[in-house]
Amino acid sequence: SNVSLCVQSEPASLPAVDISTKTNGPKQDSLFDEDTEDLFAEATEEVSLDSPERDVLLSEGPSPAITPITPPISVITPRIGHAHDDMFTHSSFDEIEEEEGGDSFDIHISVSDPEKVGESWNNLERSGTSMSLFRQKDFSVKRRFSDFLGLHSKLASKYLHIGYIVPPAPEKSIVGMTKVKVGKEDQSSNEFVEKRRSALERYLMRTVKHPILLKDPDVLQFLESSELPRAVNTQALSSAGILRMVNKAADAVNKMTIKMNESDAWFEEKQQHFENLDAQLRKLHASVESLVCHRKELSVNTAQFAKSAAMLGNSEDHTALSRALSQLAEVEEKIDQLHQDQANADFYLFSELLGDYVRLITAVKGVFDQRMKTWQKWQDSQMLLQKKREAEAKLQFANKPDKLQQTKDEIKELEGKVQQGERDFEQISKTIRKEVSRFERERVKDFKMIIVKYLESLVQTQQQLIKYWEAFLPEAKAIS
Amino acid sequence: MMQEGLDDGPDFLSEEDRGPRAVNVDLEMDATLQVDISDALSERDKVKFTVHTKSTLPNFKQNEFSVVRQHEEFIWLHDSFVENEDYAGYIIPPAPPRPDFDASREKLQKLGEGEGSMTKEEFTKMKQELEAEYLAIFKKTVAMHEVFLCRVAAHPVLRKDLNFHVFLEYNQDLSVRGKNKKEKLEDFFKNVVKSADGVLVAGVKDVDDFFEHEKTFLLEYHNRVKDSSAKCDRMIRSHKNAADDMNRIASSLYMLGTQDSTDLCKFFLKVSELFEKTRKIEARVAADEDLKLADLLKYYLRESQAAKDLLYRRSRSLVDYENANKALDKARAKNRDVLQAENNQQLCCHKFEKISESAKQELVDFKTRRVAAFRKNLVELAELELKHAKGNLQLLQSCLGVLKGNT
């Protein structure tokens, strides 16, 4: 069977961007009519309605941006639109799971060496792996920030609407980017570059940790191809933009007809759980950000005090005391560096962990909403079928054999749709259950690992403090 | 409002604060005259200090007695020293700063207003901290008033001052009302003139090497201490802010721990407990730095000013002496009022020499005291920093041990 990686073979396969609120079924014509214009404009600063990448996302037939890859060993079944593909069944899902068992997860990615090329930065991305998925063991490629965003937008459009939690890419930061573009070589722009580098690394690692996403051809191409196709190398939608679109669609769904009759308490319980978690994590994140800020202040103030103490030592006319004060100044200077390092650990370990999870939970909420949408679609088909059946009944008595036949044909088609709708709903429910339990497992692992690392950084700081003060104590005692 | 005894909240200040509080001054307490503040009461806008004296001197009616004094009465005593010409040659112990609970009171008030917006636990926690802060400020102001009295009691000449004895013994209100507007204005102008003179006098090079050196030294030292004191305060404030953040982090982690359904709940609770404990240590570090470093610098800011004032008084008496010499020459030239001029010149000369002699000793003593105080405080600071860092380290390591064991 067909393994071409044509993702958007039909507009109907992109319900993620099907935000029609006025009709009950998927639209067959252009997805970007008047209603949706605003959403797109909101999603990104740069993309206009006529820009090329829109076409990339929407085009019928094989998209030039997504090149087919013949995988080396295993047959990879891509996640493609389910409207026409009967490979999208339980069995294909299980196939992938079997493959997972074969190759243990062993891949490490590092993002480094940011370099400025023209107007933007390239990051060097190095992957080391022993997985059979890849052609080589060690390889590196250059990627622009927009490439990362492009990867996310592709993954989101392929997987979000069928219930997969796609990790969000790092945010664009206008302020930070402007500074960097202008070529300001100061500490804050260096910090910005490092922040971004670290965020991109975490993003990629999270993406490849996902067993389905790892095997996605776009991901493989992103990691391996020495050059990504031109069309992708333009400014892309931000992750936030995509999620906003997805969530806005979901909001539209919610405001619509009946609230879904939740037959499965698990979903309700989980949704509540994520709401609570979201609120708690945001609160904690805010406190940690405050700590980072105050620790940086402490570092600056300690440095200033150190300088002042040195001056005081200089002016002190008792020799031994003068010496001790200079030593105190030196200790405080070392301590200010310690505070600076600790503030970095506070940020890169603790704060960014929390920030990442706040964003991830937005994606989780998104898939729950997608399930609602799927249910709604199924219900809509059912209602339509009902109407058609009523129409058929009426037509039985009107002498219009052509119309009757047409209606019978439409009914047949709708029955198919209803069945598909039910299958889709069951499938997305099943997927979400799997995804959520995977997500929770990863969450536990992540938090444990990173918080332990963070505590180790605190240990190091205290050990250094002890060293410094132990060295100073005899100096103080030597004053006579 | 709050009525405090002195022995509340043993947690907050270090143990070194019990007993003789002369932390910034190395004083010899001898049996003939011992002064301390045995109790204090904080009322709405004033603090009442119980000044307790033990003495074998015959001037006092009893061997041991107590009186209640307020801040204004301390200031009165200090000013009486400053205005006394006989004491021109001494470093007058600097007056204690006014008790200032405004900031603390404001915070407690804000907390009361914001009670609705936080959980009961958070509110109780913050209230406890602010009360502890209030208590710390209270203890500090007591210490500073006590140090002033001890310095006076330790000074060979000032301890005999009559006003001092009245201050110690007279068990009724001294009725020293605060200065009224007119007097405050007079003071202001006096200070302006003094500083203008100070600049003038500072410009004239002294014949005596010792005093020339002292002048140069004190002018620079005073400015540097001022700067260090301000920067130290800022550093400590950041420290306190960071400790406050840890408090909030501990609370949030606790909430997460109680709500999480996964393995993480125990994890979060343990880390929350850690942050709670580590924050207490950080708060102690900030408090100890405040006591051993910030207070030390503040005290020597005031003392160096008092030393500068002494130099100024000596310079003034030198100027008077030189003027008297000129007047004598004039009188001799005109052969008029020569005797008067001679007497005046003798007086000025004597005064100048007396001031110079005692000033020299005072400045030497000042150096000795300063070195001893810095030594004591820097050693204690280092020891406390080490103690807290080690405590913190142990907490962290034991927590890590538990967490890693479970993972």
Short mmCIF file of C-alpha atoms in Angstrom, two decimals, chain A residues 280 283, chain B residues 111-112 114-128 247-248 250-252 254-256 258-259 276:
data_model
loop_
_atom_site.label_atom_id
_atom_site.label_comp_id
_atom_site.label_asym_id
_atom_site.label_seq_id
_atom_site.Cartn_x
_atom_site.Cartn_y
_atom_site.Cartn_z
CA GLN A 280 -0.95 25.26 40.59
CA LYS A 283 1.40 29.89 40.67
CA LEU B 111 -1.19 42.17 55.68
CA GLY B 112 -4.38 42.76 57.60
CA GLY B 114 -4.91 41.60 52.28
CA GLU B 115 -6.17 38.87 54.59
CA GLY B 116 -9.03 37.97 52.29
CA SER B 117 -6.78 37.26 49.34
CA MET B 118 -4.72 34.48 50.85
CA THR B 119 -5.25 31.14 52.50
CA LYS B 120 -5.39 30.85 56.26
CA GLU B 121 -2.03 29.08 56.38
CA GLU B 122 -0.34 31.72 54.26
CA PHE B 123 -1.81 34.49 56.39
CA THR B 124 -0.72 32.91 59.65
CA LYS B 125 2.75 32.31 58.27
CA MET B 126 3.21 35.86 57.05
CA LYS B 127 1.82 37.28 60.27
CA GLN B 128 4.32 35.27 62.27
CA ASN B 247 8.32 30.70 51.43
CA ARG B 248 5.81 31.04 48.61
CA ALA B 250 7.15 26.00 49.73
CA SER B 251 3.42 26.77 49.93
CA SER B 252 2.85 26.11 46.22
CA TYR B 254 2.67 21.81 49.32
CA MET B 255 -0.53 22.46 47.37
CA LEU B 256 0.82 20.49 44.43
CA THR B 258 -1.67 17.40 48.31
CA GLN B 259 -3.43 17.46 44.96
CA GLU B 276 10.25 25.62 54.31
#
